[in-house]
Coordinates of C-alpha atoms and ligand atoms in Angstrom, one line a residue:
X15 CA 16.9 -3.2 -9.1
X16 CA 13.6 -3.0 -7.7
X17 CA 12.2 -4.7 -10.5
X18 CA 14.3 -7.9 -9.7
X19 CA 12.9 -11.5 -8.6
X20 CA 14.4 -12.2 -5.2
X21 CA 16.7 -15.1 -6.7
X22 CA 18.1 -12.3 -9.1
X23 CA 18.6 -10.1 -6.2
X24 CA 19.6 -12.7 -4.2
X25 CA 22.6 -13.2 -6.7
X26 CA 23.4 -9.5 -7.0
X27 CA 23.8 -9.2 -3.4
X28 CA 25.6 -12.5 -3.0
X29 CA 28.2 -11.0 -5.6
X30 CA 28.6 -7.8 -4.3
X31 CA 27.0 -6.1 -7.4
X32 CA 24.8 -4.0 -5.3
X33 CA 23.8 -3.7 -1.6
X34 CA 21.0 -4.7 -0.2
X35 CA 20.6 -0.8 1.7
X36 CA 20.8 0.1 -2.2
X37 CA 18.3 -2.5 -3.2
X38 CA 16.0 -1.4 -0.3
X39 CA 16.5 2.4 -0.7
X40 CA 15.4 1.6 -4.9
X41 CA 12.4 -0.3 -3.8
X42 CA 11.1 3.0 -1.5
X43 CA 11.9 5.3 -4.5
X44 CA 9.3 2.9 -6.6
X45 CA 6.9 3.1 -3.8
X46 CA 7.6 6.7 -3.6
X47 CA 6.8 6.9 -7.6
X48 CA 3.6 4.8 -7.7
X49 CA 2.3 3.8 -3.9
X50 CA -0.2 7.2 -4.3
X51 CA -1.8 5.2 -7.2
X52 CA -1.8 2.1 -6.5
X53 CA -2.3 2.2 -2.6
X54 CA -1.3 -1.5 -1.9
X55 CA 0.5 -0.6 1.7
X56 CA -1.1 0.5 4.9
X57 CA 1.8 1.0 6.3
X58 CA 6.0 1.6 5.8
X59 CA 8.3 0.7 7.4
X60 CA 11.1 2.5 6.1
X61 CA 13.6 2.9 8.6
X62 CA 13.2 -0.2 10.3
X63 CA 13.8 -1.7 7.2
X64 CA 17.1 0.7 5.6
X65 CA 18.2 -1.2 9.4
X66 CA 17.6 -4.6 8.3
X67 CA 19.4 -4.1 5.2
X68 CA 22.1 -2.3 6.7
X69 CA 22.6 -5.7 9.3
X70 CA 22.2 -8.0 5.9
X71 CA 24.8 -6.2 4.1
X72 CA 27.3 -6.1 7.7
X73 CA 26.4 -10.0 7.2
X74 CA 26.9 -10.4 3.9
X75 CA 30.2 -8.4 4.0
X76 CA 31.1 -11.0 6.9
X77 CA 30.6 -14.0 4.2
X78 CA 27.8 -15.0 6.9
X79 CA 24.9 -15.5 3.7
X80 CA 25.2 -19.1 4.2
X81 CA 21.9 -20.4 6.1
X82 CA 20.1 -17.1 5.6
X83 CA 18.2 -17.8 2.3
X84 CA 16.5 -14.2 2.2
X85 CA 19.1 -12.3 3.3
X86 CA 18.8 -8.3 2.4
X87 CA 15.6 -9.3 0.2
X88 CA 12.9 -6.2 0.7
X89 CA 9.7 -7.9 1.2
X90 CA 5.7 -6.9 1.8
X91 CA 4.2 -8.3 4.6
X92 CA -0.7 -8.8 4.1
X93 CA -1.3 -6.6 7.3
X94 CA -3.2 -9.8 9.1
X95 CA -0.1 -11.2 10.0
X96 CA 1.4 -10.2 13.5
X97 CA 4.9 -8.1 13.7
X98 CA 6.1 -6.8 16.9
X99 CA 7.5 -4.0 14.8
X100 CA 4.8 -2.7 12.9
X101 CA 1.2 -2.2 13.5
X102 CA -0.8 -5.4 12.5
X103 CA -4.9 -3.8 11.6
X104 CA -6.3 -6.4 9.0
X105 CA -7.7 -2.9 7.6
X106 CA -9.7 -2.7 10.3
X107 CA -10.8 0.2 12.3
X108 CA -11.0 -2.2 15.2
X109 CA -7.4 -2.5 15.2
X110 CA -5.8 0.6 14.4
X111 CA -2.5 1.0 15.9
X112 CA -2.8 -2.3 17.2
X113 CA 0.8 -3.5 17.5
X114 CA 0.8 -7.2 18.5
X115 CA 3.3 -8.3 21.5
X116 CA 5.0 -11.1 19.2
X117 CA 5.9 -12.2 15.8
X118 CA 3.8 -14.7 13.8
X119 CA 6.2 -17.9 13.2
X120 CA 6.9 -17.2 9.5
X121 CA 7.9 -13.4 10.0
X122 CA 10.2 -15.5 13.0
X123 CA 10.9 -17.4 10.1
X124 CA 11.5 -14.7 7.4
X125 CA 13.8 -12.6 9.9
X126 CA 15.8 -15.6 10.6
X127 CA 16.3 -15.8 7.1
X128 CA 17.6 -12.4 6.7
X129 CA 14.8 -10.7 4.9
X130 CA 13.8 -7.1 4.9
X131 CA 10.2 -6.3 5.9
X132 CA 9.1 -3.1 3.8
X133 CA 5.7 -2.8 5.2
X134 CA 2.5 -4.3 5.7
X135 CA -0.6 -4.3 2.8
X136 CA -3.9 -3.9 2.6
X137 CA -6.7 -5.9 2.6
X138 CA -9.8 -6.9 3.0
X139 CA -11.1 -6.0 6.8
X140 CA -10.1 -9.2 8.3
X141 CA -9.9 -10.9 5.0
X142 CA -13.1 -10.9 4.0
X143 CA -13.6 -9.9 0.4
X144 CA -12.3 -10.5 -2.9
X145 CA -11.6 -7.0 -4.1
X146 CA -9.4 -4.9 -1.4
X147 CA -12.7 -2.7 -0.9
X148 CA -13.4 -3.6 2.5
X149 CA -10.4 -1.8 3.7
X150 CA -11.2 0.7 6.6
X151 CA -8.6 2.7 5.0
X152 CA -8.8 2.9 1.3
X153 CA -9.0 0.9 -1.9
X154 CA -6.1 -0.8 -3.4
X155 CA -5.7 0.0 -7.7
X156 CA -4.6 -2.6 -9.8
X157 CA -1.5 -1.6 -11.1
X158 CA -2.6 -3.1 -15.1
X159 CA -5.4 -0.7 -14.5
X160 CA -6.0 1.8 -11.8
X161 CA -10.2 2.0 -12.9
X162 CA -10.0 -1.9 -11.6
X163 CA -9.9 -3.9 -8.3
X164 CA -7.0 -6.0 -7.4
X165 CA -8.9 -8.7 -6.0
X166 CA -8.6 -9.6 -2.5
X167 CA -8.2 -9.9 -0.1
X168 CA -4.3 -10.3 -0.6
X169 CA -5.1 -6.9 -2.9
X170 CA -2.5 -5.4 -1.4
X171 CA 0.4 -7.7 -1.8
X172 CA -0.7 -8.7 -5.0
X173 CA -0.7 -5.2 -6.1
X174 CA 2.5 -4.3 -4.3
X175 CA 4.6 -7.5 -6.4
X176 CA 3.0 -6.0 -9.6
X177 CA 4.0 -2.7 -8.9
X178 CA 7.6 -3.6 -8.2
X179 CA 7.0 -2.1 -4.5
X180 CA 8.8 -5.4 -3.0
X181 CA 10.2 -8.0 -4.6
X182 CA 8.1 -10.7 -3.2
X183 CA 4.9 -10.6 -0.1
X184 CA 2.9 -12.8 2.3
X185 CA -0.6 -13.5 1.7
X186 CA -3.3 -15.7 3.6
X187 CA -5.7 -18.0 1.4
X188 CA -9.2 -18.5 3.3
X189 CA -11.3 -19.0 0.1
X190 CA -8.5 -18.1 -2.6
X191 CA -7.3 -14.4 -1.5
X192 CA -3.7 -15.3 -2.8
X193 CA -4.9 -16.9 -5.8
X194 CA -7.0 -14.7 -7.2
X195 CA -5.0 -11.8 -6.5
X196 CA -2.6 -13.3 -8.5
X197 CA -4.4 -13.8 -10.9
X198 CA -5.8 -10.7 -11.4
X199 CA -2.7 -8.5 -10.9
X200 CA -0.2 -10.8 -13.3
X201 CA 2.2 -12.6 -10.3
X202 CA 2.3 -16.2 -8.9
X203 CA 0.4 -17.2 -5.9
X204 CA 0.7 -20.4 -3.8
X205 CA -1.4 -21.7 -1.4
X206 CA 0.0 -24.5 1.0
X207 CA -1.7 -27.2 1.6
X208 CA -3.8 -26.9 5.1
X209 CA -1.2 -27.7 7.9
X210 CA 2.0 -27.0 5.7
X211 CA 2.5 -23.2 7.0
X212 CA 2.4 -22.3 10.8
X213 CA -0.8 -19.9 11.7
X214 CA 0.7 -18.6 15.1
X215 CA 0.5 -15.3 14.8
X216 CA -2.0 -15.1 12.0
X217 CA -5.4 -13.7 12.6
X218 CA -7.8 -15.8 12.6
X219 CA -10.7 -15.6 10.3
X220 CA -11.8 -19.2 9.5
X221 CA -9.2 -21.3 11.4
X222 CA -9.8 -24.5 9.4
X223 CA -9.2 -23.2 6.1
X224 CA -7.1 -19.8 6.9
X225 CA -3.3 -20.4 5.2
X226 CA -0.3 -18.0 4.4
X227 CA 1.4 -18.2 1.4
X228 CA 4.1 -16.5 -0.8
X229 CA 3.2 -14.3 -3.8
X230 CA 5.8 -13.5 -5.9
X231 CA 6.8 -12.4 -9.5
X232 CA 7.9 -15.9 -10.8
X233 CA 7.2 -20.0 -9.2
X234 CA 11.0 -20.3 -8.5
X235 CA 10.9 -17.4 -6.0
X236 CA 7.8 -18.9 -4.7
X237 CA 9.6 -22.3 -4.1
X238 CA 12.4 -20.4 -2.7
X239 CA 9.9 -18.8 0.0
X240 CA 8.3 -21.9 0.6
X241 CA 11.7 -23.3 2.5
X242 CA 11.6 -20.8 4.6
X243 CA 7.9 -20.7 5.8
X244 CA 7.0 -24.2 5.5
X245 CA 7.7 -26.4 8.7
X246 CA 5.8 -28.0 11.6
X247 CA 5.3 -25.4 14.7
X248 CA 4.7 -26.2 18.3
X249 CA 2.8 -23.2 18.5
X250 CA 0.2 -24.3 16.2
X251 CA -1.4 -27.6 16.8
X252 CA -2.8 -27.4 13.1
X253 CA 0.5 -27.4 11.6
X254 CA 1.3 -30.7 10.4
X255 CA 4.1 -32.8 11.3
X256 CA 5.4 -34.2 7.8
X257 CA 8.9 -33.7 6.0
X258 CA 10.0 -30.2 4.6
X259 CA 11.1 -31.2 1.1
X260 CA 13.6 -29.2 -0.4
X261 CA 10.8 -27.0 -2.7
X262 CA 13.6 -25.6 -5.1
X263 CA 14.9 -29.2 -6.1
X264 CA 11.3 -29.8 -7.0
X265 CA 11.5 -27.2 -9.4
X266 CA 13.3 -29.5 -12.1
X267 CA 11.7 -32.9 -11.5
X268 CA 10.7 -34.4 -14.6
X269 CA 7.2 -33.7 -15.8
X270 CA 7.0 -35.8 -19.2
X271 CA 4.3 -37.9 -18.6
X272 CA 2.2 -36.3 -15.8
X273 CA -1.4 -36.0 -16.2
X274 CA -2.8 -33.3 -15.9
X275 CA -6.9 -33.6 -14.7
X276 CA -9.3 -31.1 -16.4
X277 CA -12.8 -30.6 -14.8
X278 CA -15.6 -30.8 -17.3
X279 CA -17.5 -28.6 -14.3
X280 CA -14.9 -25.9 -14.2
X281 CA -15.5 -24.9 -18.1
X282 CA -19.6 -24.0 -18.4
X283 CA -21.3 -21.2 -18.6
X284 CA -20.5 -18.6 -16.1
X285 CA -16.6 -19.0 -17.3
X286 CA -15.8 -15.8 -19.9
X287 CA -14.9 -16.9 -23.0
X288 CA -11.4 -14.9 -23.3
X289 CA -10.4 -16.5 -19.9
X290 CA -11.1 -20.5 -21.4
X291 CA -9.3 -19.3 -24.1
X292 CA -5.9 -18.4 -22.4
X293 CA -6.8 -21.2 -20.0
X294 CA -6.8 -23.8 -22.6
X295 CA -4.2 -22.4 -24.7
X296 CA -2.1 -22.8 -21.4
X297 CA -3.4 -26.2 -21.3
X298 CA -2.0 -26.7 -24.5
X299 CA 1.4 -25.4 -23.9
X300 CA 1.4 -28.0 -21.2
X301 CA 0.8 -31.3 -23.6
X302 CA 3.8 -30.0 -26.1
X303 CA 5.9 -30.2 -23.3
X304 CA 5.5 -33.9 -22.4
X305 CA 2.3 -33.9 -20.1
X306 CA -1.4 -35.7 -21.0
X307 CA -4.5 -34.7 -20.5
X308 CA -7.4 -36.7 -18.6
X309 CA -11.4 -35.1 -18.3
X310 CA -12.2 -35.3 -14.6
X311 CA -15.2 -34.5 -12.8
X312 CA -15.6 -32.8 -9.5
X313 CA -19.6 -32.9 -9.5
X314 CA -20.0 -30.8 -6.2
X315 CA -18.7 -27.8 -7.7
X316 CA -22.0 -25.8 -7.3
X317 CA -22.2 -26.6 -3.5
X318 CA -19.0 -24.7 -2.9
X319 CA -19.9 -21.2 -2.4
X320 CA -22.4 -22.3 -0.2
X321 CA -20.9 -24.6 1.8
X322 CA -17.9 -22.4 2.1
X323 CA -20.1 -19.1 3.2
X324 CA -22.0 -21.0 5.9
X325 CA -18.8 -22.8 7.5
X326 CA -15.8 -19.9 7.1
X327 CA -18.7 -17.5 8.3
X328 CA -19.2 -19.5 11.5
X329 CA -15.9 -19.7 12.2
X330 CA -16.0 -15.9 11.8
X331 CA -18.4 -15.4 14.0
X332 CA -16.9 -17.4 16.6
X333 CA -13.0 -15.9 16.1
X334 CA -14.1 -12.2 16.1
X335 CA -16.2 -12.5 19.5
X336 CA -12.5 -11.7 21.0
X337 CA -13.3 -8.3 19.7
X338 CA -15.5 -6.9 22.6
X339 CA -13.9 -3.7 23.2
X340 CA -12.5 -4.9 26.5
X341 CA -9.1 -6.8 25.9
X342 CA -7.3 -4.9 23.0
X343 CA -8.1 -3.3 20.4
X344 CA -11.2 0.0 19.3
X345 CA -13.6 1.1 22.3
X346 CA -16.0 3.1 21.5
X347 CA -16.8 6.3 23.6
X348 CA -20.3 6.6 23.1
X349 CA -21.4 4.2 25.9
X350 CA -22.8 4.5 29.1
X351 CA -22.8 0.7 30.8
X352 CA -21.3 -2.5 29.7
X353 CA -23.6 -4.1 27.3
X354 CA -23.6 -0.6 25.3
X355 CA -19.8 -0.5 25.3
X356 CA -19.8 -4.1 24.0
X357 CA -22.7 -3.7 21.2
X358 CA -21.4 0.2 20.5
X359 CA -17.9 -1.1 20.0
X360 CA -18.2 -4.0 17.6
X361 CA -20.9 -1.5 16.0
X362 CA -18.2 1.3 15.2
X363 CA -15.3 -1.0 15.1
X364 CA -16.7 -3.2 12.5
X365 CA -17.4 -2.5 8.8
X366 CA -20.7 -3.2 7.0
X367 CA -19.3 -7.0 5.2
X368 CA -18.0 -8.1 8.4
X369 CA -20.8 -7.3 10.6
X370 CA -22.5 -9.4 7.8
X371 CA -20.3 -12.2 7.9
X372 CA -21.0 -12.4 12.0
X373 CA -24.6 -12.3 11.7
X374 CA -24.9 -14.8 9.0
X375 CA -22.2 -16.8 10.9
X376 CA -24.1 -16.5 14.2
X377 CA -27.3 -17.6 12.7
X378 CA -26.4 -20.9 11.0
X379 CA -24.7 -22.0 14.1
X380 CA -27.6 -21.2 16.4
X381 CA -29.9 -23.8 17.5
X382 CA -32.9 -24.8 15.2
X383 CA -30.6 -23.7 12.2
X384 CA -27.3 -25.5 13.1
X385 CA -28.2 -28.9 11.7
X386 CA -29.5 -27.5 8.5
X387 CA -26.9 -25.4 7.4
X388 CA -24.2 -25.7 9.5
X389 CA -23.6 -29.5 10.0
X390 CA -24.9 -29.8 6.4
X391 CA -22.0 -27.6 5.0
X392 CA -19.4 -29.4 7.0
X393 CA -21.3 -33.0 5.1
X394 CA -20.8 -30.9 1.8
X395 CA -17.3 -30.0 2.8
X396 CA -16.6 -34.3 2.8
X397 CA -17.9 -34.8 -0.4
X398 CA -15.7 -32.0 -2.0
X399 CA -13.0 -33.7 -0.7
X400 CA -13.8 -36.8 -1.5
X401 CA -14.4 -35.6 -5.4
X402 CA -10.7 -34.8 -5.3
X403 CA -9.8 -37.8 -3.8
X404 CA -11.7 -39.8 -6.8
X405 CA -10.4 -37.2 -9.4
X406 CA -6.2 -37.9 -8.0
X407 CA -7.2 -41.3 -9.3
X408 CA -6.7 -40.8 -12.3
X409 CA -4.2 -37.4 -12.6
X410 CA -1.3 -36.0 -10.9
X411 CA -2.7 -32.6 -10.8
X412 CA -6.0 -30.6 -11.9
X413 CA -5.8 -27.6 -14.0
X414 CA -8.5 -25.2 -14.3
X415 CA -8.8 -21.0 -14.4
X416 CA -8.0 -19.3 -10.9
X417 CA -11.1 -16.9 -11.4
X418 CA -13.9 -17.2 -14.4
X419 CA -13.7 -13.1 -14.7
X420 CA -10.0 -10.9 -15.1
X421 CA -10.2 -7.7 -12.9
X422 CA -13.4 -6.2 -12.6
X423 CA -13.8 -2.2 -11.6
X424 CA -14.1 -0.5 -8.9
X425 CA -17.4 -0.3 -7.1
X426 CA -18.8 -3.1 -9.8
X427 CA -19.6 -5.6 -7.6
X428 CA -19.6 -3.5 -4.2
X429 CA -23.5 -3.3 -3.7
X430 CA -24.0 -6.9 -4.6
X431 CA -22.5 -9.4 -2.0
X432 CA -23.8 -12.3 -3.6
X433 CA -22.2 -11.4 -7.0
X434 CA -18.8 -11.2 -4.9
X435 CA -19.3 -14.4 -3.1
X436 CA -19.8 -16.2 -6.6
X437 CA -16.6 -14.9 -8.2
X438 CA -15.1 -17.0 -5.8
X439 CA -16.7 -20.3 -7.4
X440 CA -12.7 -21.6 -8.5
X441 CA -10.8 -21.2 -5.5
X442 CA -12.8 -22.1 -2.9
X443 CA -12.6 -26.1 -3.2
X444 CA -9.1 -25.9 -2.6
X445 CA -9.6 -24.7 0.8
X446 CA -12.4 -27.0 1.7
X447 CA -10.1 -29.6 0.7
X448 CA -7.4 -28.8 2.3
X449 CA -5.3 -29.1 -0.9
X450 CA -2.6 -26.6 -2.6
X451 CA -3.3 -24.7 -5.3
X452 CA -1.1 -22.5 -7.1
X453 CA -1.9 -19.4 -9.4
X454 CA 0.1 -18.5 -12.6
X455 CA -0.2 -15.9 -15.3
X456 CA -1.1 -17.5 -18.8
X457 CA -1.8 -14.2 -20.6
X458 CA -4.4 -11.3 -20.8
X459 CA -7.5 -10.7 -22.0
X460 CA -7.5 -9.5 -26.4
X461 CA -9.2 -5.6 -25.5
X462 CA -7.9 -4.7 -22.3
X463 CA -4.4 -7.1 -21.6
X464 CA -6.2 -8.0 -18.1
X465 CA -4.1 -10.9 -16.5
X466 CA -5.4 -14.0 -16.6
X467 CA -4.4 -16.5 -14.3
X468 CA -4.4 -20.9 -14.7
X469 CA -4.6 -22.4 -11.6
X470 CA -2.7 -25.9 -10.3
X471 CA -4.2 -27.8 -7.9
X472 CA -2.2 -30.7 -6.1
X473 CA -2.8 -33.7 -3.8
X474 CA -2.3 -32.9 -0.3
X475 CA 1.4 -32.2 0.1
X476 CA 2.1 -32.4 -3.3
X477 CA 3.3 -28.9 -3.4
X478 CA 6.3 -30.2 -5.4
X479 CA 4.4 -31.6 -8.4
X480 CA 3.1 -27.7 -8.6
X481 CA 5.7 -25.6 -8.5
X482 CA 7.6 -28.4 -11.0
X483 CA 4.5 -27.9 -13.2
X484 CA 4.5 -24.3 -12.7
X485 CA 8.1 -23.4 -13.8
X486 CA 8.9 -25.4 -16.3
X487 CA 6.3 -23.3 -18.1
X488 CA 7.4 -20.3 -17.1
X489 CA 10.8 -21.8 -18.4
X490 CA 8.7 -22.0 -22.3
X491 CA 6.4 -18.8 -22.0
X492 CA 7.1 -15.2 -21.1
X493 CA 3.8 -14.6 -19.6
X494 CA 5.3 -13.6 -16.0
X495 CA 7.5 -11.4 -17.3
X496 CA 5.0 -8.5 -18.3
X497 CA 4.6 -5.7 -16.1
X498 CA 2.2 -2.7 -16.0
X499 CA 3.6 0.5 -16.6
X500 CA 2.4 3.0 -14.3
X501 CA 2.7 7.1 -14.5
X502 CA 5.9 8.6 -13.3
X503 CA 8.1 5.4 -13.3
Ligands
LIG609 N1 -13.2 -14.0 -1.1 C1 -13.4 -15.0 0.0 C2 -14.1 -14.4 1.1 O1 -14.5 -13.3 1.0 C3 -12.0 -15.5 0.4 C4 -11.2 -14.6 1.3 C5 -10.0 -15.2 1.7 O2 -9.4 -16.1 1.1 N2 -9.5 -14.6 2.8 O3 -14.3 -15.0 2.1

């Protein structure tokens, strides 16, 4: 049961094939089988939950499913995301046993819709990462091999879909951390398009890129999710007031005929050679099934890491001042007057990549520096948009790899920042742009059988056009349908 997409579940409890307490109670027994490997939660909630299903099945007994899309569905919850319920730490030591006084709008929206929260996953310490390391509390193993990272900083989630510890899981997407956890862990990753998804209730970490997103074991759950979390929000003056398509209809539009827009600049050098490969054989698989092929060119490509470093890094620095020991959150004991209890605080409450991503942060937006790297980013951040703009020209969609690497190992790329920062040279333009971006399994590497993930990127709005893109290829390849196979299950 565990192992089930949430539409397949979704049909089993609607029939009355099993419960949902039953589905729920088979989804702890998996986490109790392979959670001490893989390590994707950092916390469970498993009697709140057996509750939840308990209520969904009274409900679904009462013919009341109607209207509650997710109802009985266990689902992971990235632990940046406020619940009232459950602790909410972004990994942080600043935050432990924080438990925030509301719910973020989508877990408003995700309860009203019936679903069962499991527990929330680890991460990167406030997001920042792409390999679940920065966790104050441990590593998360990917589940196609434990010697590997997950990515991040949705390692966690991604990890926990894989593993069959939940059927589906929230991420956020600052600079690709549903994406190319996705990727490297074998599921399907969305990220809205700036404005889609409410942030109330969100952490912040770079508030004009920061998105949530499903992540899920197949695109028609991730459509399925997306009606629930997508929707304009009083609460957050970001969130954009356009239409709420109907993202499951979407998922058989026609796509005979689309063109699909591949980046010259997205296949050099620093791309491995076994990742093109799947990439373009994916591309392939696309043209026999009725779509064409355009070369496009999105020329500022190299200014992306740097542009997004400087500008999600000031926004850092800016969003985690509210850490200050004083309001909520870690104080440290070892002070004697204010200004120690402020500086020993966010010097114990912090760890080491955060503390870097505040200093760098704090320096380009201080004066003398601010024009030249700051206001110079945000200039860069224009003319990545406006390649898109000139590239949507001529396609429908750009297709290109989600990462140019598959998992890398553990404590590979932990003394190198840099090296870390540039892995994220594919994902990040999506998020200075403001555009969606989805992440699919298109095979695994020949040696190991690493995922490898092909990545959809669509006008602004144009979710649609991606998930329709997205699942009619998982209707012609099997691709999403491997799993890892982990000791003891
Ligand atoms: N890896 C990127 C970073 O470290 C993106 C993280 C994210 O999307 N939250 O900032």
């Amino acid at each position: 049961m565990h192992r089930a997409t949430v539409l397949e579940a979704r049909q089993g409890l609607r029939e009355g094939r099993f419960t949902s307490v039953e589905l729920t109670e088979a989804v702890f027994r998996q986490i109790d089988r392979v959670e001490a490997q893989v390590g994707a939660y950092v916390h469970l909630a498993r009697e709140s939950a057996l509750q939840q299903a308990k209520n969904a099945d009274e409900k679904i007994a009462a013919g009341g499913a109607e209207g509650a899309p997710l109802l009985g569905v266990p689902l992971a919850i990235k632990d940046l995301i406020c619940t009232e319920d459950q602790p909410t730490t972004c990994a942080s030591r600043f935050l432990d046993g924080f438990v925030a006084p509301y719910d973020a709008t989508v877990i408003k929206r995700l309860r009203a819709a019936g679903a069962v929260l499991v527990g929330k996953t680890n991460m990167d310490e406030f997001a920042m990462g792409s390999s679940t390391e920065n966790s104050w509390k441990h590593p998360t193993r990917n589940p196609w091999d434990l010697d590997r990272v997950p990515g991040g900083s949705s390692g966690g989630s991604a990890a926990a879909v894989a593993a069959n510890e939940c059927l589906a899981a929230l991420g956020s997407d600052t600079g690709g951390s549903i994406r190319q956890p996705a990727a490297f862990c074998g599921i399907t990753g969305l990220k809205p398009t700036y404005g889609r998804v409410s942030r109330f209730g969100l952490v912040a970490f770079a508030s004009s890129f920061d998105q949530i997103g499903p992540m899920t074991k197949t695109v028609a759950d991730a459509a399925l999710l997306m009606n629930v979390l997508a929707g304009h929000d009083p609460m957050d003056s970001t969130s954009a007031s356009v239409a709420v398509p109907d993202f499951t209809q979407a998922l058989d539009r026609p796509v005979k005929g689309l063109r699909l827009g591949v980046p010259k600049e997205y296949f050099t050098s620093g791309l491995m050679p076994e990742v093109a490969s799947r990439v373009e054989e994916a591309i392939a698989k696309l043209k026999s099934l009725g779509m064409e092929t355009v070369e496009v060119s999105l020329p500022h490509l190299d200014y992306a890491v740097a542009a997004y470093y400087i500008l999600a890094c000031a926004e850092a620095s800016t969003n985690l001042s509210r850490y200050d020991g004083v309001k909520y959150g870690f104080r440290s004991p070892h002070s004697d007057d204010l200004l120690s209890m402020y500086q020993n605080s966010r010097e114990e409450g912090f760890g080491e990549e955060v503390k870097r991503r505040i200093i760098l942060g704090t320096f380009v937006l201080s004066s003398g520096y601010y024009d030249a790297y700051y206001l110079k980013g945000q200039k860069v951040r224009t003319l990545i948009k406006n390649d898109f703009e000139k590239a949507y020209e001529a396609c429908d969609l750009i297709v290109a790899p989600t990462s140019p690497i598959p998992a890398f190992r553990l404590g590979e790329k932990t003394d190198d920042p840099l090296q870390m920062y540039l892995a994220d040279i594919y994902t990040l333009s999506a998020n200075l742009a403001g555009i969606p971006a989805l992440s699919i399994p298109c095979g695994g590497t020949d040696a190991e059988g690493l995922p490898v993930g092909l990545q959809l990127m669509g006008r602004h709005f144009d979710e649609e056009t991606l998930l329709a893109v997205g699942h009619r290829f998982q209707e012609n390849t099997r691709f999403h349908l491997a799993t890892p196979a982990l000791a003891g299950e």
